[in-house]
XYZ file of C-alpha atoms in Angstrom:
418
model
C 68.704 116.658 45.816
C 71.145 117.949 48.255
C 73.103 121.133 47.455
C 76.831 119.520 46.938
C 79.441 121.558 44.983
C 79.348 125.165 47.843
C 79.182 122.687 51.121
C 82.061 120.836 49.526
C 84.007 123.899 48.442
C 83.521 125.455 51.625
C 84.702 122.430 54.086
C 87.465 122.522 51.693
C 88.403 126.182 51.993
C 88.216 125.779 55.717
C 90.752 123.203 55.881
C 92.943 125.025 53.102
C 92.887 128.185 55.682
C 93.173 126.097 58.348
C 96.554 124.517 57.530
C 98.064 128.185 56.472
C 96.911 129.539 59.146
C 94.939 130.187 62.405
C 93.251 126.695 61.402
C 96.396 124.518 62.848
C 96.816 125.204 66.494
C 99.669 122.625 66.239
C 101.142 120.853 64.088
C 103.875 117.743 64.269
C 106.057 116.665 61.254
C 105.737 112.928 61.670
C 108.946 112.431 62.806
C 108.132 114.996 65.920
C 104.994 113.242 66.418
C 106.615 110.022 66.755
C 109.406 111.344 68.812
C 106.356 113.059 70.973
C 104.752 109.890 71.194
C 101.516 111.760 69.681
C 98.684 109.099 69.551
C 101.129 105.931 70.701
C 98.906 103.477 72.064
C 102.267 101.735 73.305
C 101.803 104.350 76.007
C 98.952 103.241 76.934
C 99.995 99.509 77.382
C 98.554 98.351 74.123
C 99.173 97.192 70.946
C 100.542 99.573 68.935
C 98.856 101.325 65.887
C 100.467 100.420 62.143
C 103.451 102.255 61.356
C 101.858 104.646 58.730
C 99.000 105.662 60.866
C 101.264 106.828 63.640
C 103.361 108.576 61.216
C 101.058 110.533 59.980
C 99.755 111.494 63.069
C 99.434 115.675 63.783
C 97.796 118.010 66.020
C 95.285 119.888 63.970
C 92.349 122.395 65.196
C 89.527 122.508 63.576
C 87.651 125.729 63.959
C 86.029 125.565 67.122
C 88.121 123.118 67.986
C 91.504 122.464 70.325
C 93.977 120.214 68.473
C 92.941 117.039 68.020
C 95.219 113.780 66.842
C 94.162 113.765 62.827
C 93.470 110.424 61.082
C 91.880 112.531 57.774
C 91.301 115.542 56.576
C 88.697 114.327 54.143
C 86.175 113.341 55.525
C 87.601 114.855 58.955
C 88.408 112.469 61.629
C 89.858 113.475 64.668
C 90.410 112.007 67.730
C 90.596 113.615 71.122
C 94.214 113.354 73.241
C 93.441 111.198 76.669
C 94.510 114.479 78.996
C 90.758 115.316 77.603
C 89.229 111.565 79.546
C 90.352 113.001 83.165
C 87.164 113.759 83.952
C 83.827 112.302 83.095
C 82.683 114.923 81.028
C 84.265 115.852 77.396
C 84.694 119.409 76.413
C 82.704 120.501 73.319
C 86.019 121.987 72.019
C 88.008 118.613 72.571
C 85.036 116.183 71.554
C 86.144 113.715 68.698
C 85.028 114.490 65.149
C 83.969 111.699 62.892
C 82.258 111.666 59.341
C 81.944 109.298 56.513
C 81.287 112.113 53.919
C 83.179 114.973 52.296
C 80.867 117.489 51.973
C 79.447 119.398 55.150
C 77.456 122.334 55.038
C 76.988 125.267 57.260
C 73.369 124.866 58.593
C 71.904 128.156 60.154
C 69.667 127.263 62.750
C 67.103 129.626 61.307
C 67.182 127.676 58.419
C 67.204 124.401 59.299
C 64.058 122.314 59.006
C 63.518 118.405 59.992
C 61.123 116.511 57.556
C 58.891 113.626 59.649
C 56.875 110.785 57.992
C 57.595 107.388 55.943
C 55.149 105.221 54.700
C 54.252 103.888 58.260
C 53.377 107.809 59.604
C 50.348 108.662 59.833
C 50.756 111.780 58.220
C 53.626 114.184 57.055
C 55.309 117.180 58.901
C 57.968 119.484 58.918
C 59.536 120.892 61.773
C 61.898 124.045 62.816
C 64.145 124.194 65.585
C 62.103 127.288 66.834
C 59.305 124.615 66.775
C 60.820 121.365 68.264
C 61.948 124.007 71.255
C 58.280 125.237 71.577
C 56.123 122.495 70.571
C 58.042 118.890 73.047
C 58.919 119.001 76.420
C 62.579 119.067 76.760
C 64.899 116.331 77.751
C 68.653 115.688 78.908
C 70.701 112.446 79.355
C 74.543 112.285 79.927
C 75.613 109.801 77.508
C 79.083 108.380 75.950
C 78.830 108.993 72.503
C 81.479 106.687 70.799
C 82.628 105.811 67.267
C 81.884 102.377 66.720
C 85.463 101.588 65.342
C 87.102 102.875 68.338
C 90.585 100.906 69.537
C 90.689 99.417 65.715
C 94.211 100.488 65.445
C 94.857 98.286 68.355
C 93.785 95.046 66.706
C 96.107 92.660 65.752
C 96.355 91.200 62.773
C 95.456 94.901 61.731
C 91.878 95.079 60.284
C 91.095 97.713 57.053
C 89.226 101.338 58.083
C 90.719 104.571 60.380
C 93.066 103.470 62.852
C 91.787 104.895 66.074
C 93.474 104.623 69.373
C 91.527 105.065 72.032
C 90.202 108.791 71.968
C 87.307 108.000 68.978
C 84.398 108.327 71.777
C 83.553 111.365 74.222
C 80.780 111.289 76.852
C 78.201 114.700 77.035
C 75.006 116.397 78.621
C 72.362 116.120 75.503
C 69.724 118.035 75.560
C 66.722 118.263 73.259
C 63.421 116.560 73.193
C 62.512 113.125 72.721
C 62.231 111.480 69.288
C 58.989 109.373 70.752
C 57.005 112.776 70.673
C 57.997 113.841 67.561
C 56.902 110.753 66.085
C 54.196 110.802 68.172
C 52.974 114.124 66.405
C 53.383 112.544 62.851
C 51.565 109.263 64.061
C 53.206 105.771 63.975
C 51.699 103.318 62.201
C 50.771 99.694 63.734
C 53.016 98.036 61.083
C 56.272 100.431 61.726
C 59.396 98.441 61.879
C 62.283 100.743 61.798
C 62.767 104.686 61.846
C 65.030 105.626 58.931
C 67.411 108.459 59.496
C 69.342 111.090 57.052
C 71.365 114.171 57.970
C 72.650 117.223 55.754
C 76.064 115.747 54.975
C 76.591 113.860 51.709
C 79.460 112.426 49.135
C 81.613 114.681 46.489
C 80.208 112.236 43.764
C 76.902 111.376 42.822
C 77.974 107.613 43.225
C 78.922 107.984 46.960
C 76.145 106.334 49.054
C 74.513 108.756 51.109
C 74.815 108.065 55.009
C 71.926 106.888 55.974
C 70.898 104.833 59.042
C 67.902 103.172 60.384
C 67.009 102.122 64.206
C 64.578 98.946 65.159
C 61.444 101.356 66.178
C 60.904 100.192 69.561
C 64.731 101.559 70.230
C 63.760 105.508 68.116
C 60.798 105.022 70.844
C 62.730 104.574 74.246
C 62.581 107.641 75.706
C 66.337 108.103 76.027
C 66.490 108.502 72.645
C 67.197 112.253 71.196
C 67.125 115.035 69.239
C 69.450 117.389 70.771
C 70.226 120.246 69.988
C 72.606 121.228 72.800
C 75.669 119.612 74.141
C 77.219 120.259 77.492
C 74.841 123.337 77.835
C 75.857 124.756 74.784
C 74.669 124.625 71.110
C 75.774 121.672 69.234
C 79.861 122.144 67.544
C 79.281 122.206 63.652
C 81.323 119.256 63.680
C 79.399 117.680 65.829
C 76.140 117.841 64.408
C 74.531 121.485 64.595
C 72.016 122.378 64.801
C 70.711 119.258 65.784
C 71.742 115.607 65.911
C 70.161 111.963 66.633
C 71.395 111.101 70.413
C 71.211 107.029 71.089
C 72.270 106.245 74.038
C 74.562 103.261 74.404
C 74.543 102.528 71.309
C 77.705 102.754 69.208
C 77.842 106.156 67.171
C 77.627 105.344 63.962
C 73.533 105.770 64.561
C 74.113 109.203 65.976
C 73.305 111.027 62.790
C 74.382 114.478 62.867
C 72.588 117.460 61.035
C 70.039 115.732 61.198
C 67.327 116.706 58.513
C 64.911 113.494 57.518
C 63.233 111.006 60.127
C 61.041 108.483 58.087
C 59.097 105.594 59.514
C 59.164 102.303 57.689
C 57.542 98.997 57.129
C 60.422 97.477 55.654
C 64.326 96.511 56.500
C 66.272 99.728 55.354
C 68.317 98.054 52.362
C 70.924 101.252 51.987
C 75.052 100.259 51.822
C 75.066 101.751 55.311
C 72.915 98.988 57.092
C 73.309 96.113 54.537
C 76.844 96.378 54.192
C 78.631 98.172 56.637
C 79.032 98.236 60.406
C 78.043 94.363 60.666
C 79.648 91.855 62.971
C 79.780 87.763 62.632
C 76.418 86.684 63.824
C 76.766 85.940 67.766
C 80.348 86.512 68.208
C 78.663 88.766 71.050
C 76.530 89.093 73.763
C 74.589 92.673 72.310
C 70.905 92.999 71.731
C 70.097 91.928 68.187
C 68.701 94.446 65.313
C 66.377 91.485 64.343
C 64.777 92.943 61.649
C 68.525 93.380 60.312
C 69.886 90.082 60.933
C 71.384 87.813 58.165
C 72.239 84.531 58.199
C 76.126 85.195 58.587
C 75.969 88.166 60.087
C 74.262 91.339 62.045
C 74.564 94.988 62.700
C 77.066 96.260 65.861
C 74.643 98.083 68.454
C 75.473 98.647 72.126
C 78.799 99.160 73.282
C 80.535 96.658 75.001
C 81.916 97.266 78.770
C 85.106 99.015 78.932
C 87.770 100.947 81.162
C 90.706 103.218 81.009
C 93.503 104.023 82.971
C 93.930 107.894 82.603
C 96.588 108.757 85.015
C 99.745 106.591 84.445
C 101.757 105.791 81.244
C 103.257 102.607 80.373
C 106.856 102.541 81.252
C 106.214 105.476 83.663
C 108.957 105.739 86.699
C 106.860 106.134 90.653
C 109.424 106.882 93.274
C 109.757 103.481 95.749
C 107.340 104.270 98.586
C 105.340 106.965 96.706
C 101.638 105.988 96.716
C 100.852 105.276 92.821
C 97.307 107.000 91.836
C 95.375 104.957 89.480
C 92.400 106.942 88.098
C 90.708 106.098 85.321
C 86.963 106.451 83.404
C 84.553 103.098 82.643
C 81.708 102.927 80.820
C 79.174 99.961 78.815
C 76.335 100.074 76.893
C 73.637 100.908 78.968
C 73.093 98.972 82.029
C 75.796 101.419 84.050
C 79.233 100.380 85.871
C 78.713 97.979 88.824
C 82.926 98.231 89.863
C 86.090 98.492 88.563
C 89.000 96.166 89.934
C 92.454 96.826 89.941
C 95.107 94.183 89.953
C 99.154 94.912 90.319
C 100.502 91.316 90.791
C 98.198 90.043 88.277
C 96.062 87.724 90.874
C 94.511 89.626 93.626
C 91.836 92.483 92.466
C 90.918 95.303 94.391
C 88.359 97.325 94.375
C 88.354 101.005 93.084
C 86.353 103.911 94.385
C 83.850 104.612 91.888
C 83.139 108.347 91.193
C 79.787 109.996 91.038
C 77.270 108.369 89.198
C 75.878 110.488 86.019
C 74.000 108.026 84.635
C 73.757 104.397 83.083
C 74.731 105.884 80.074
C 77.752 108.023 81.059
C 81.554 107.346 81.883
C 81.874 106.445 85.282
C 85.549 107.746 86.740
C 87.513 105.322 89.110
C 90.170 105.711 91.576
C 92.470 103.686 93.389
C 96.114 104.404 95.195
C 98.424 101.156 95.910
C 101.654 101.519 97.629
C 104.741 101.007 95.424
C 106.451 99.588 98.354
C 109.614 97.268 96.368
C 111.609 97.954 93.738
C 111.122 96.864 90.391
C 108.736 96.480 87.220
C 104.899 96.488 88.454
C 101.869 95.730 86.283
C 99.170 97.836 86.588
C 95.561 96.395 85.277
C 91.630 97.889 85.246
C 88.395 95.805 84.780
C 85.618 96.844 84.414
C 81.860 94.771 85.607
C 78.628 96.316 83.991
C 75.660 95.783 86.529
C 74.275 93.272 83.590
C 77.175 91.113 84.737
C 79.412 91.886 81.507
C 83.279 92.239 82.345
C 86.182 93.101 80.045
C 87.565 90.612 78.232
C 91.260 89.048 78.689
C 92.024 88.246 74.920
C 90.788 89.692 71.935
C 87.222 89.215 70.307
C 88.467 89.356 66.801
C 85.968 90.815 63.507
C 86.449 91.622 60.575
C 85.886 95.401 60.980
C 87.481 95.983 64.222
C 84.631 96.457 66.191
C 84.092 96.093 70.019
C 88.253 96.049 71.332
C 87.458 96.055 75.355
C 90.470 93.775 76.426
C 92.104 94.518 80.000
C 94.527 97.524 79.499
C 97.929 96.660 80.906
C 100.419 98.629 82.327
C 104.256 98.413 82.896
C 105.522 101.019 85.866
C 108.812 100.858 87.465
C 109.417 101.161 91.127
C 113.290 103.261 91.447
């Protein structure tokens, strides 16, 4: 039984603190934030988010944190600002904080302690972080790490759950040691189907269903797959999963389990509200590997990310001096396979090319740049697509779902030429 009324008082105190003091860095009434244009996505050339969510929008730090654009206090969800995606690495500090649960504990690191085993492990084992350092080679990937709702607020009709724009992702150096050779020490079994995954954070209530995830066991064996216990060279943010999280590379976040404290290895489909119920998509609607053993007959879990882009330097309506060379930079990323180009369009027809930056990986944002003249006077549409070397490009219209899952339509962008 996990501890639950101190963890929950203390998250609670925090933000209490926070808000009276030290805690809020800055923070917008809404009508500031909307004059500020905190969070618009309209900015951004998209559809904007509902009324009430950009109301409510306010800078808020956590501790630790720099102010990020609040969607809830409880459970804390914060996105990160765009100035934050002008490079392709995320600051720990500005990295986007997302939890499904209320209550989440302070974890010492000397206390900390990761049970291994299931009914398809060979045997049972328990593991410190002093161990896991000593005991498995260590391992790093550069990985986007992003919420699996991200761009919901920019569906339309509007779809139920958080609103995010387009900051709910971040992309990191993970480093920790592959979860192959931990399971590898506990011994998997030949009838393992799935690994089973549960971290320290949990529900006020009894009642709440406990966030728990599983992973087909073929993907908890690819050797990309994590537990780190450092992030950009430093030790993991509490928010963001000290003192050690579950890193999955391209797929969507909602399997990167943070404070991380049960692995279990199973024979069975993992039945919990958090894989029956939630995070599913329509069955086929698109082209991502399939979670077979997970697969019902009208629908299946989300997995991989989809191929995406954004344009990081310009702002929809933005003025460029006639004759002034217009600097189009921007960040792409997909689900594994890594960025093959980026095309730019400003009439809408002809595509161009952009430089790609350096490459850190399949798994990691890929930055983009591009200058066209602004030569005539007059509105100019600005446009980024993205190709993934599996041949996946951005999409022109709208794959709706139910949950909001998977937005990667062409950003557009209005400039004017004076």
């Amino acid at each position: 039984m996990k501890a639950r009324p101190s963890a929950y008082s203390d998250l609670r105190r925090k933000l209490i603190v926070g808000a009276a003091g030290s805690g809020v860095l800055a923070a917008l009434g809404p009508a500031r934030a909307l004059a500020a244009g905190l969070g618009s996505m309209g900015a951004l050339g998209y559809a904007e988010l509902p009324d009430g969510t950009l109301a409510g929008h306010v800078l808020y730090a956590l501790p630790g944190k720099v102010p990020l654009i609040k969607k809830a206090y409880r459970p804390p969800n914060f996105e990160t600002p765009i100035e934050y995606f002008r490079s392709a690495i995320t600051p720990n500090d500005a990295f986007f904080v997302r939890y499904h649960l209320a209550a989440i504990p302070e974890v010492k690191a000397a206390d900390w302690k990761l049970a291994v085993g299931g009914e398809s492990a060979e045997r049972e084992l328990v593991f410190t972080l002093a161990q896991l350092r000593k005991e498995f080679k260590p391992a790093e990937v550069t990985a986007v790490c992003q919420c699996s709702g991200n761009r919901r607020g920019l569906f339309e009709p509007h779809v139920p759950g958080v609103e995010w724009g387009v900051g709910a992702m971040g992309n990191a150096v993970w480093r920790g040691v592959r979860l192959k050779d931990v399971l590898a020490k506990a011994g998997v079994k030949a009838n393992a189907l799935e690994v089973v995954f549960d971290g320290a954070d949990h529900g006020v209530i009894d009642k709440t269903p406990d966030f728990v995830k599983s992973l087909p066991v073929e993907i908890a064996l690819d050797e990309n797959t994590l537990i780190a216990f450092e992030m950009n060279g430093k030790p993991l943010p509490h928010w963001n999963g000290f003192p050690a999280r579950l890193v999955v590379p391209g797929w969507t976040g909602t399997y990167w389990v943070k404070q991380l404290v049960s692995v279990k290895m199973a024979s069975r489909p993992e039945g919990n509200f958090w894989m029956s119920t939630a995070y599913r998509l329509p069955r086929g609607r698109f082209k991502t590997p399939s979670f077979k053993s997970q697969v019902k007959e009208a629908n299946e879990p989300i997995t991989t990310m989809v191929v995406n882009s954004l344009i990081t330097s310009l702002k929809n309506g933005q003025q460029v001096p006639r004759g002034k060379a217009i600097e189009i930079k921007g960040i792409a990323w997909d689900g594994g396979s890594g960025i093959d180009r980026v095309e730019v369009t400003t009439d809408g027809r002809s595509w161009q090319r952009a430089r790609l930056g350096r490459d850190l990986g399949r798994f990691s944002f890929r930055e983009f740049s591009l200058a066209v003249p602004g030569r005539e006077r007059g509105s100019l549409a600005v446009m980024a697509r993205a190709t993934a070397r599996s041949g996946e490009t951005q999409v022109e219209q709208l794959i709706h779902n139910p949950a909001g899952y998977h937005h990667n339509v062409i950003q557009r962008l209005q400039l004017e030429i004076v």
